[in-house]
Coordinates of C-alpha atoms in Angstrom, one line a residue:
M579 CA -170.0 -114.6 121.5
Q580 CA -169.9 -117.8 120.3
I581 CA -167.4 -119.3 118.1
G582 CA -168.3 -121.9 115.3
V583 CA -166.0 -124.4 113.8
P584 CA -167.8 -126.0 110.8
A585 CA -166.4 -129.3 109.1
E586 CA -164.6 -128.3 105.7
T587 CA -166.7 -129.4 102.9
L588 CA -164.3 -129.9 100.1
A589 CA -163.8 -133.6 99.7
E590 CA -159.9 -133.6 99.7
E591 CA -159.6 -131.2 102.9
K592 CA -158.6 -132.8 106.1
R593 CA -157.8 -130.0 108.2
V594 CA -160.2 -128.2 110.9
A595 CA -159.8 -124.7 111.8
T596 CA -159.0 -125.4 115.5
V597 CA -158.0 -128.0 117.8
P598 CA -158.8 -129.2 121.5
D599 CA -155.6 -127.5 123.0
V600 CA -156.5 -124.4 121.3
V601 CA -160.1 -124.4 122.4
E602 CA -159.2 -124.3 126.0
K603 CA -157.3 -121.0 125.2
I604 CA -160.2 -119.4 123.2
I605 CA -162.8 -120.2 126.2
K606 CA -160.2 -118.2 128.4
L607 CA -160.6 -115.4 126.2
G608 CA -164.2 -115.4 127.4
F609 CA -165.7 -117.0 124.1
R610 CA -168.2 -119.9 123.9
V611 CA -167.0 -122.7 121.3
A612 CA -169.0 -125.0 119.3
I613 CA -168.0 -127.6 116.8
E614 CA -169.7 -129.5 114.3
S615 CA -169.7 -133.3 114.8
G616 CA -166.9 -134.7 113.0
A617 CA -165.3 -132.1 112.0
G618 CA -161.5 -133.2 113.4
D619 CA -162.2 -136.6 112.5
A620 CA -159.9 -136.5 109.3
A621 CA -157.3 -134.6 111.3
H622 CA -157.7 -137.3 114.2
F623 CA -159.3 -135.0 116.7
S624 CA -162.5 -136.7 117.9
D625 CA -165.7 -135.2 119.1
D626 CA -165.0 -136.2 122.8
A627 CA -161.6 -134.6 122.5
Y628 CA -163.4 -131.4 121.9
R629 CA -166.0 -131.8 124.6
C630 CA -163.2 -132.5 127.1
A631 CA -161.7 -129.1 126.3
G632 CA -164.7 -127.2 126.9
A633 CA -166.4 -127.2 123.3
E634 CA -170.1 -127.7 122.6
V635 CA -170.5 -130.5 119.7
L636 CA -173.5 -129.5 117.2
P637 CA -175.0 -132.4 115.2
D638 CA -174.9 -130.6 111.9
A639 CA -173.6 -127.7 109.9
A640 CA -177.0 -125.7 109.6
T641 CA -177.1 -125.3 113.5
L642 CA -173.8 -124.6 113.6
W643 CA -173.8 -121.5 111.4
A644 CA -177.3 -120.3 112.5
R645 CA -176.1 -120.2 116.3
S646 CA -172.3 -118.8 115.6
D647 CA -171.4 -115.0 115.9
I648 CA -167.9 -116.0 114.6
V649 CA -167.0 -118.8 112.4
L650 CA -163.5 -120.1 111.9
K651 CA -162.6 -122.0 108.6
V652 CA -159.9 -123.2 106.3
R653 CA -161.3 -122.9 102.9
P654 CA -163.4 -120.4 101.6
P655 CA -167.2 -120.8 102.2
T656 CA -169.2 -122.3 99.4
S657 CA -172.5 -120.7 98.4
E658 CA -174.5 -123.1 100.4
E659 CA -172.5 -122.3 103.3
V660 CA -172.9 -118.5 102.8
A661 CA -176.7 -118.9 102.9
L662 CA -176.4 -120.8 106.2
M663 CA -174.7 -117.7 107.9
R664 CA -176.5 -115.6 110.0
D665 CA -177.0 -112.2 109.1
G666 CA -174.4 -109.8 110.6
G667 CA -172.1 -112.5 111.7
T668 CA -168.2 -112.8 111.5
L669 CA -166.3 -115.0 109.0
I670 CA -162.4 -115.9 109.7
G671 CA -160.5 -117.7 107.4
F672 CA -158.7 -118.1 103.9
V673 CA -161.0 -116.1 101.4
W674 CA -158.8 -115.0 98.5
P675 CA -160.9 -112.0 97.7
A676 CA -159.1 -111.3 94.3
Q677 CA -159.8 -114.9 93.0
H678 CA -163.6 -115.1 94.4
P679 CA -165.0 -111.7 93.4
E680 CA -168.6 -113.4 93.6
L681 CA -168.0 -114.7 97.0
M682 CA -167.3 -111.2 98.2
Q683 CA -170.4 -110.1 97.0
Q684 CA -172.6 -112.9 98.4
L685 CA -170.8 -112.4 101.9
A686 CA -171.3 -108.6 101.6
A687 CA -175.0 -109.1 101.0
K688 CA -175.3 -110.9 104.5
K689 CA -174.0 -107.8 106.2
T690 CA -170.9 -109.9 107.4
T691 CA -167.7 -108.9 108.6
V692 CA -165.0 -111.0 106.8
L693 CA -161.2 -111.2 108.1
A694 CA -159.2 -113.1 105.3
I695 CA -156.1 -114.6 107.0
D696 CA -154.6 -114.8 103.5
C697 CA -154.7 -110.9 103.3
L698 CA -152.4 -110.4 106.4
P699 CA -150.0 -107.7 105.9
R700 CA -146.7 -110.2 106.2
T701 CA -144.2 -107.1 106.3
L702 CA -145.4 -106.4 109.8
S703 CA -143.2 -108.0 112.4
R704 CA -146.1 -108.2 115.0
A705 CA -148.4 -109.8 112.6
Q706 CA -146.1 -112.9 112.3
K707 CA -147.7 -114.8 115.0
M708 CA -150.8 -114.6 112.8
D709 CA -149.3 -115.6 109.7
A710 CA -151.2 -118.6 108.5
L711 CA -149.6 -118.7 104.9
T712 CA -146.2 -119.1 106.6
S713 CA -147.4 -121.9 108.7
T714 CA -149.1 -123.4 105.7
A715 CA -146.1 -123.0 103.2
G716 CA -143.7 -124.5 105.7
V717 CA -146.0 -127.8 106.2
S718 CA -146.6 -127.9 102.3
G719 CA -143.0 -127.5 101.6
Y720 CA -141.8 -130.3 104.2
R721 CA -144.6 -132.6 102.4
A722 CA -143.5 -131.9 98.8
V723 CA -140.3 -133.5 99.5
I724 CA -141.9 -136.4 101.4
E725 CA -144.1 -137.0 98.3
A726 CA -141.0 -136.8 95.9
A727 CA -139.2 -139.2 97.9
N728 CA -142.2 -141.7 97.7
A729 CA -142.4 -141.2 93.9
F730 CA -138.6 -141.4 93.5
G731 CA -136.9 -144.8 92.9
R732 CA -134.0 -144.5 95.2
F733 CA -132.3 -143.1 98.2
F734 CA -131.7 -139.4 98.7
N735 CA -128.3 -139.8 100.4
G736 CA -125.5 -141.4 98.8
Q737 CA -124.1 -144.6 100.2
I738 CA -121.4 -146.9 99.5
T739 CA -122.3 -150.6 100.2
A740 CA -121.3 -154.1 99.3
A741 CA -123.5 -154.3 96.7
G742 CA -122.3 -151.1 95.1
K743 CA -122.2 -147.2 95.3
V744 CA -125.4 -145.2 95.3
P745 CA -125.2 -141.7 94.4
P746 CA -127.2 -139.2 96.2
A747 CA -130.1 -137.5 94.7
K748 CA -129.9 -134.2 93.1
V749 CA -132.8 -131.9 93.8
F750 CA -133.5 -128.4 92.3
I751 CA -136.0 -126.3 94.1
A752 CA -137.6 -123.3 91.9
G753 CA -138.7 -120.6 94.6
A754 CA -136.8 -119.9 97.9
G755 CA -139.8 -118.7 99.9
V756 CA -141.4 -120.2 102.7
A757 CA -142.5 -123.4 101.2
G758 CA -139.2 -123.5 99.1
L759 CA -136.9 -123.0 102.3
A760 CA -138.9 -125.9 104.1
A761 CA -138.1 -127.7 101.0
I762 CA -134.6 -127.2 101.1
G763 CA -134.1 -128.1 104.7
T764 CA -136.1 -131.2 104.3
A765 CA -134.1 -132.4 101.3
A766 CA -130.7 -131.8 102.7
N767 CA -131.6 -133.5 105.9
L768 CA -132.3 -136.5 103.9
G769 CA -128.9 -136.1 102.2
A770 CA -129.8 -135.1 98.9
I771 CA -127.4 -132.5 97.1
V772 CA -130.0 -129.5 97.1
R773 CA -129.7 -126.6 94.5
A774 CA -132.2 -123.7 94.7
N775 CA -132.8 -120.5 92.7
D776 CA -135.3 -117.3 93.3
T777 CA -135.7 -114.0 91.9
R778 CA -134.9 -112.3 95.1
A779 CA -131.3 -112.3 95.6
E780 CA -131.5 -111.6 99.2
V781 CA -132.5 -115.2 99.9
A782 CA -129.0 -116.8 98.8
D783 CA -127.7 -116.7 102.5
Q784 CA -130.9 -118.4 103.8
V785 CA -130.6 -121.2 101.2
K786 CA -126.9 -121.7 101.9
S787 CA -127.7 -121.9 105.7
L788 CA -130.2 -124.8 105.0
G789 CA -127.5 -126.8 103.3
G790 CA -128.5 -125.7 99.7
E791 CA -126.5 -124.5 96.7
F792 CA -128.0 -120.9 95.4
V793 CA -128.1 -121.0 91.6
K794 CA -127.8 -117.5 90.2
V795 CA -129.6 -116.4 87.1
D796 CA -127.2 -114.7 84.7
Y797 CA -129.2 -111.7 84.5
E798 CA -129.2 -108.4 86.8
E799 CA -132.8 -107.6 88.1
E800 CA -134.1 -106.9 91.4
G801 CA -137.1 -109.7 91.9
S802 CA -138.5 -108.5 95.4
G803 CA -142.1 -107.5 94.6
G804 CA -143.0 -106.4 98.4
G805 CA -145.0 -108.1 101.2
G806 CA -142.6 -111.2 101.2
Y807 CA -143.5 -111.9 97.4
A808 CA -141.5 -112.0 94.1
K809 CA -142.6 -110.1 91.5
V810 CA -143.1 -110.4 87.8
M811 CA -139.8 -110.4 85.9
S812 CA -138.7 -108.7 82.5
E813 CA -138.8 -110.8 79.3
G814 CA -135.0 -110.6 79.4
F815 CA -134.8 -112.2 82.8
Q816 CA -137.4 -114.8 82.0
A817 CA -135.2 -115.8 79.1
A818 CA -132.4 -116.3 81.1
Q819 CA -134.1 -118.0 83.7
R820 CA -135.5 -120.6 81.3
K821 CA -132.0 -121.4 79.9
M822 CA -130.8 -122.1 83.6
Y823 CA -134.0 -124.1 84.5
A824 CA -133.3 -126.3 81.2
E825 CA -129.6 -127.0 82.4
Q826 CA -130.9 -128.1 86.0
A827 CA -133.5 -130.1 84.5
R828 CA -131.2 -132.0 82.8
D829 CA -128.9 -132.7 85.7
A830 CA -131.8 -132.9 88.5
D831 CA -133.3 -136.2 89.6
I832 CA -136.1 -134.2 91.4
I833 CA -137.4 -130.8 90.9
I834 CA -139.7 -129.0 93.2
T835 CA -141.7 -125.8 92.0
T836 CA -143.1 -123.1 94.3
A837 CA -143.5 -120.0 92.3
L838 CA -146.7 -118.0 92.9
I839 CA -147.6 -114.4 92.9
P840 CA -150.9 -113.6 94.6
G841 CA -153.9 -112.8 92.2
K842 CA -152.1 -114.1 89.2
P843 CA -151.8 -117.5 87.2
A844 CA -148.7 -119.4 88.3
P845 CA -145.9 -118.9 86.0
K846 CA -145.0 -121.7 83.5
L847 CA -141.2 -122.5 84.4
I848 CA -140.8 -126.0 83.4
T849 CA -141.7 -126.6 79.8
A850 CA -142.7 -129.9 78.1
E851 CA -139.3 -130.0 76.5
M852 CA -137.6 -129.7 79.9
V853 CA -139.6 -132.4 81.2
Q854 CA -138.6 -134.6 78.0
S855 CA -134.7 -133.9 78.9
M856 CA -135.0 -135.1 82.4
K857 CA -133.8 -138.9 83.2
P858 CA -136.3 -141.6 83.5
G859 CA -137.6 -141.9 86.7
S860 CA -137.3 -138.4 87.6
V861 CA -139.9 -136.6 89.9
I862 CA -141.5 -133.0 89.4
V863 CA -143.6 -131.8 92.4
D864 CA -145.5 -128.8 91.2
M865 CA -146.8 -126.9 94.4
A866 CA -148.3 -124.3 92.6
G867 CA -150.9 -127.0 90.9
E868 CA -154.2 -125.1 92.4
Q869 CA -153.2 -122.1 90.4
G870 CA -152.7 -123.9 87.1
G871 CA -149.1 -125.0 87.9
N872 CA -145.5 -124.2 87.3
C873 CA -145.1 -127.0 84.7
E874 CA -146.7 -127.2 81.4
L875 CA -147.9 -130.8 81.9
T876 CA -149.1 -130.7 85.4
V877 CA -152.6 -132.1 86.0
P878 CA -153.9 -130.3 89.4
G879 CA -154.9 -132.5 92.1
E880 CA -153.1 -135.5 90.2
A881 CA -150.0 -137.4 89.9
V882 CA -149.2 -138.2 86.2
V883 CA -146.3 -139.6 84.3
R884 CA -145.1 -137.9 81.2
H885 CA -141.8 -139.0 79.2
G886 CA -140.9 -141.4 82.1
V887 CA -141.3 -138.3 84.7
T888 CA -143.8 -138.4 87.4
I889 CA -145.4 -135.0 87.9
I890 CA -147.2 -134.3 91.1
G891 CA -149.7 -131.6 91.0
Y892 CA -151.5 -132.1 94.3
T893 CA -153.3 -129.3 95.6
D894 CA -153.8 -130.7 99.4
L895 CA -150.1 -131.2 100.5
A896 CA -150.8 -129.2 103.9
S897 CA -154.1 -131.4 104.3
R898 CA -151.8 -134.7 103.9
L899 CA -150.4 -133.4 107.4
A900 CA -153.7 -132.5 108.7
R901 CA -153.1 -132.7 112.2
Q902 CA -149.8 -130.9 112.2
S903 CA -151.0 -128.2 109.7
S904 CA -154.4 -127.8 111.7
T905 CA -152.4 -127.2 114.9
L906 CA -150.4 -124.4 113.2
Y907 CA -153.5 -122.8 111.8
A908 CA -155.5 -122.9 115.0
T909 CA -152.9 -121.2 117.0
N910 CA -152.5 -118.4 114.1
L911 CA -156.3 -117.9 114.6
L912 CA -156.0 -117.8 118.5
R913 CA -153.3 -115.0 118.1
L914 CA -155.8 -113.0 116.0
L915 CA -158.4 -113.6 118.5
E916 CA -156.3 -112.2 121.2
E917 CA -155.9 -109.4 119.1
L918 CA -159.6 -108.9 118.4
C919 CA -160.4 -109.5 122.2
K920 CA -157.8 -107.7 124.3
A921 CA -160.2 -107.3 127.1
K922 CA -160.9 -111.1 127.4
D923 CA -164.4 -110.3 127.7
G924 CA -165.7 -112.6 124.8
V925 CA -166.3 -110.1 122.5
A926 CA -164.5 -109.5 119.4
L927 CA -164.0 -105.8 118.3
V928 CA -162.5 -105.2 114.8
N929 CA -160.2 -102.0 115.1
M930 CA -159.8 -100.6 111.9
D931 CA -157.0 -98.3 113.2
D932 CA -154.7 -101.3 113.7
D933 CA -152.7 -101.9 110.3
A934 CA -152.9 -105.7 110.7
I935 CA -156.4 -105.9 111.6
R936 CA -157.3 -103.4 108.8
G937 CA -155.1 -105.7 106.1
L938 CA -157.2 -108.6 107.2
T939 CA -160.6 -106.9 107.0
V940 CA -161.9 -107.4 103.5
I941 CA -165.5 -106.9 104.4
K942 CA -166.8 -104.7 107.4
E943 CA -170.4 -105.2 108.2
G944 CA -171.6 -105.5 104.5
E945 CA -169.1 -103.1 103.3
I946 CA -166.2 -104.2 101.0
T947 CA -163.1 -102.7 102.5
W948 CA -160.8 -104.9 100.1
P949 CA -157.9 -104.0 99.1
A950 CA -156.5 -102.2 102.3
P951 CA -154.7 -99.0 101.5
P952 CA -150.9 -99.5 101.5
L953 CA -149.0 -99.5 104.9
Q954 CA -147.5 -96.2 105.6
Q955 CA -143.7 -96.8 105.4
A956 CA -141.6 -95.5 108.6
P957 CA -139.8 -92.2 107.5
K958 CA -136.0 -92.8 107.2
P959 CA -133.5 -91.2 109.3
A960 CA -132.4 -87.9 108.1
P961 CA -128.8 -88.1 107.1
K962 CA -126.3 -86.5 109.8
A963 CA -124.9 -83.3 108.6
A964 CA -121.4 -83.2 108.0
A965 CA -119.6 -81.4 110.9
A966 CA -117.3 -78.4 110.1
P967 CA -113.8 -79.1 109.8
V968 CA -112.9 -77.2 112.9
A969 CA -115.6 -79.3 115.0
E970 CA -114.0 -82.5 113.9
K971 CA -110.7 -81.7 115.2
K972 CA -110.4 -82.8 119.3
S973 CA -108.1 -81.8 121.5
A974 CA -105.4 -83.8 122.8
H975 CA -107.6 -84.0 126.1
G976 CA -111.1 -84.6 124.4
A977 CA -113.2 -87.5 124.4
G978 CA -112.0 -89.8 121.9
A979 CA -108.6 -88.6 121.1
P980 CA -105.4 -90.8 121.6
M981 CA -103.6 -90.0 125.1
S982 CA -100.5 -88.0 124.8
G983 CA -97.2 -89.5 125.7
R984 CA -97.1 -86.7 128.8
A985 CA -100.4 -87.8 129.9
L986 CA -99.4 -91.7 129.7
G987 CA -96.1 -91.0 131.5
I988 CA -98.3 -89.4 134.4
V989 CA -100.4 -92.5 134.4
F990 CA -97.8 -94.8 134.8
A991 CA -95.7 -92.8 137.4
V992 CA -99.2 -92.7 139.3
L993 CA -99.5 -96.8 139.1
A994 CA -95.5 -97.1 139.9
V995 CA -96.0 -95.0 143.0
L996 CA -99.2 -96.9 144.2
F997 CA -97.8 -100.2 143.4
W998 CA -94.6 -99.1 145.4
A999 CA -96.7 -98.0 148.3
I1000 CA -98.5 -101.4 148.3
G1001 CA -95.3 -103.3 148.3
A1002 CA -93.7 -101.1 151.3
Y1003 CA -96.4 -101.6 153.4
A1004 CA -98.4 -104.7 152.5
P1005 CA -97.3 -108.0 153.7
A1006 CA -95.0 -110.0 151.6
A1007 CA -97.7 -112.8 151.1
F1008 CA -100.2 -110.0 150.1
L1009 CA -97.7 -108.7 147.4
G1010 CA -97.2 -112.2 145.6
H1011 CA -101.1 -112.7 145.5
F1012 CA -101.6 -109.0 144.2
T1013 CA -99.1 -109.5 141.3
V1014 CA -100.6 -112.6 140.4
F1015 CA -104.0 -110.8 140.3
V1016 CA -103.0 -107.9 138.1
L1017 CA -101.4 -110.6 135.8
A1018 CA -104.5 -112.5 135.7
C1019 CA -106.6 -109.6 135.1
F1020 CA -104.3 -108.5 131.9
I1021 CA -104.0 -111.9 130.5
G1022 CA -107.7 -112.5 130.9
Y1023 CA -108.6 -109.3 129.1
M1024 CA -106.3 -110.1 126.0
V1025 CA -107.6 -113.6 125.8
V1026 CA -111.2 -112.4 125.6
W1027 CA -110.3 -109.2 123.4
N1028 CA -108.8 -111.6 120.9
V1029 CA -111.7 -114.0 120.7
T1030 CA -114.3 -113.4 117.8
P1031 CA -117.3 -111.6 119.3
A1032 CA -119.7 -114.3 118.1
L1033 CA -117.9 -116.6 120.7
H1034 CA -118.1 -114.2 123.6
T1035 CA -121.0 -115.7 125.4
P1036 CA -119.9 -119.3 125.7
L1037 CA -116.4 -118.1 126.4
M1038 CA -117.6 -115.8 129.4
S1039 CA -119.4 -119.1 130.7
V1040 CA -116.2 -120.9 130.7
T1041 CA -114.5 -117.8 132.6
N1042 CA -117.4 -117.9 134.8
A1043 CA -116.9 -121.6 135.6
I1044 CA -113.0 -120.9 136.2
S1045 CA -113.8 -118.1 138.4
S1046 CA -115.7 -120.2 140.4
I1047 CA -112.8 -122.5 141.1
I1048 CA -110.5 -119.6 141.8
A1049 CA -113.0 -118.6 144.4
I1050 CA -112.8 -121.9 146.4
G1051 CA -109.2 -121.4 146.3
A1052 CA -109.6 -117.7 147.6
L1053 CA -111.7 -119.2 150.5
I1054 CA -108.8 -121.6 151.7
Q1055 CA -106.4 -118.8 151.6
I1056 CA -108.8 -116.7 153.7
A1057 CA -109.3 -119.6 156.3
P1058 CA -106.5 -122.1 156.4
P1059 CA -106.3 -124.8 158.9
G1060 CA -105.7 -123.4 162.3
A1061 CA -107.6 -120.3 162.3
G1062 CA -109.4 -121.0 165.0
T1063 CA -108.4 -121.2 168.7
D1064 CA -108.7 -125.1 168.7
G1065 CA -106.7 -125.4 165.4
R1066 CA -109.8 -125.6 163.3
P1067 CA -111.5 -122.8 161.5
D1068 CA -114.2 -120.6 162.9
T1069 CA -117.9 -122.0 162.6
L1070 CA -118.6 -118.5 160.8
I1071 CA -115.9 -119.1 158.2
L1072 CA -117.0 -122.8 157.8
W1073 CA -120.5 -122.0 157.0
L1074 CA -119.4 -119.4 154.6
A1075 CA -117.1 -121.9 152.9
F1076 CA -119.8 -124.4 152.7
A1077 CA -122.3 -121.9 151.1
A1078 CA -119.5 -120.8 148.7
L1079 CA -118.9 -124.3 147.7
V1080 CA -122.6 -125.0 147.0
L1081 CA -122.9 -121.8 145.2
T1082 CA -119.6 -122.2 143.3
G1083 CA -120.6 -125.8 142.4
V1084 CA -123.7 -124.4 140.6
N1085 CA -121.8 -121.9 138.9
M1086 CA -119.4 -124.3 137.6
F1087 CA -121.7 -127.0 136.4
G1088 CA -124.0 -124.0 135.0
G1089 CA -121.2 -122.5 133.4
F1090 CA -120.1 -125.4 131.4
A1091 CA -123.5 -126.5 130.6
V1092 CA -124.6 -123.0 129.3
T1093 CA -121.1 -123.2 127.0
R1094 CA -122.2 -126.6 125.4
R1095 CA -125.4 -125.2 124.7
M1096 CA -124.1 -122.1 122.9
L1097 CA -121.2 -124.0 120.9
A1098 CA -123.9 -126.3 119.6
M1099 CA -125.5 -123.4 118.2
F1100 CA -122.5 -122.8 115.8
R1101 CA -122.6 -126.5 114.8
K1102 CA -125.2 -127.7 112.2

């Protein structure tokens, strides 16, 4: 089968559905790859780069659509592109079936099979490698902060200079999904004071881990809507939320809004009055501009100034980092193709019994299959039945029961007799070393036992390095000078000592290297 990648026709779209590095991997699956000439130019991928990767470069879109069994796209196809598509072909890309019912009918009339990457069931852990929404949102969140910094009139980080003190910028982010979290991390790394809010209380820890402060709405209501999205909140919650947003607007220098619910217009979070209350020179980046915007004064696709506040409503944030977002998107589509072509024979099979593939498939051979049935939730484990009181009581010698005084005395007596036997018949030098060994074991156990479990791995790598040093000392004790007949150690001992030194050297340096890497994970 041949996979075709046309150039995107939307004027502001610079992304391309696959990149040269991924083309090589698609070909290894058994597919042939063709790309329209100039499709990757805006993302800085030349036709020659695609040719070197093994793709065929076709001169125009009509030829490519007519010859391709599978077409990979970024944006939903236009009516003209659907007309070019061969009957019974397959389309993979963003489709947004809820927003484009007419497009769905046109595609169904061509007897196509359509896999909408935006319909992937995001709750499936095995589907994360195909989650293009997450990849795109992460790029967009990063770019939103860059756009805000470009429009903002001063530094993000606070500074004290000879010319005076520069306070840090205050950034408020509405919505802590993937895009919001990317924005939080970027703004915090630039040195800003970052605050964020989300209707889902469980994201508070994620906000804090990225250096932000979670601002809670003074109203108790669960905001998780399933599938990784938030739900529409009650009027009471929305009123409390607007009050909190009004307070943040007066204090913040930059506001970034990310609130979106699939299939619904973007909720209006920032009113005109809030914009008017902001300080002159402030910036709002409305990431929901394509769906109408979270700010009442947003103009989709444009940056405007209202009441001294710059309001950015760009709808192509991911496209403004075209090379990076194209690479991530191409990798997502590659993982999907690997699921469709597990035999690596160049034939894509749409398995409707696979939950991930079923969720993606919105049209199957001309039949509209969207929306997919809800995923079957794994049954919750049955609660353990309470054991009878008699069963709970264990004997003194049963598993888990504390050792009785008599048993403990017997154990100590046996150990004392064993220690006496060793002391009575073993050489005096051995007894001294044995005593040190026992004490070292006891002290080592107590040291590890009293360390926080999170630090056990770096701690054990250190003790591993120390044990290597002890091993060298042990070799010296085993083979002291004069062990051989001529006053030198035996040849065998020399070779063993040499091998031990090499191995313990690796162990020592490796132990400390692992320790440094592990401890670095606990630092920001």
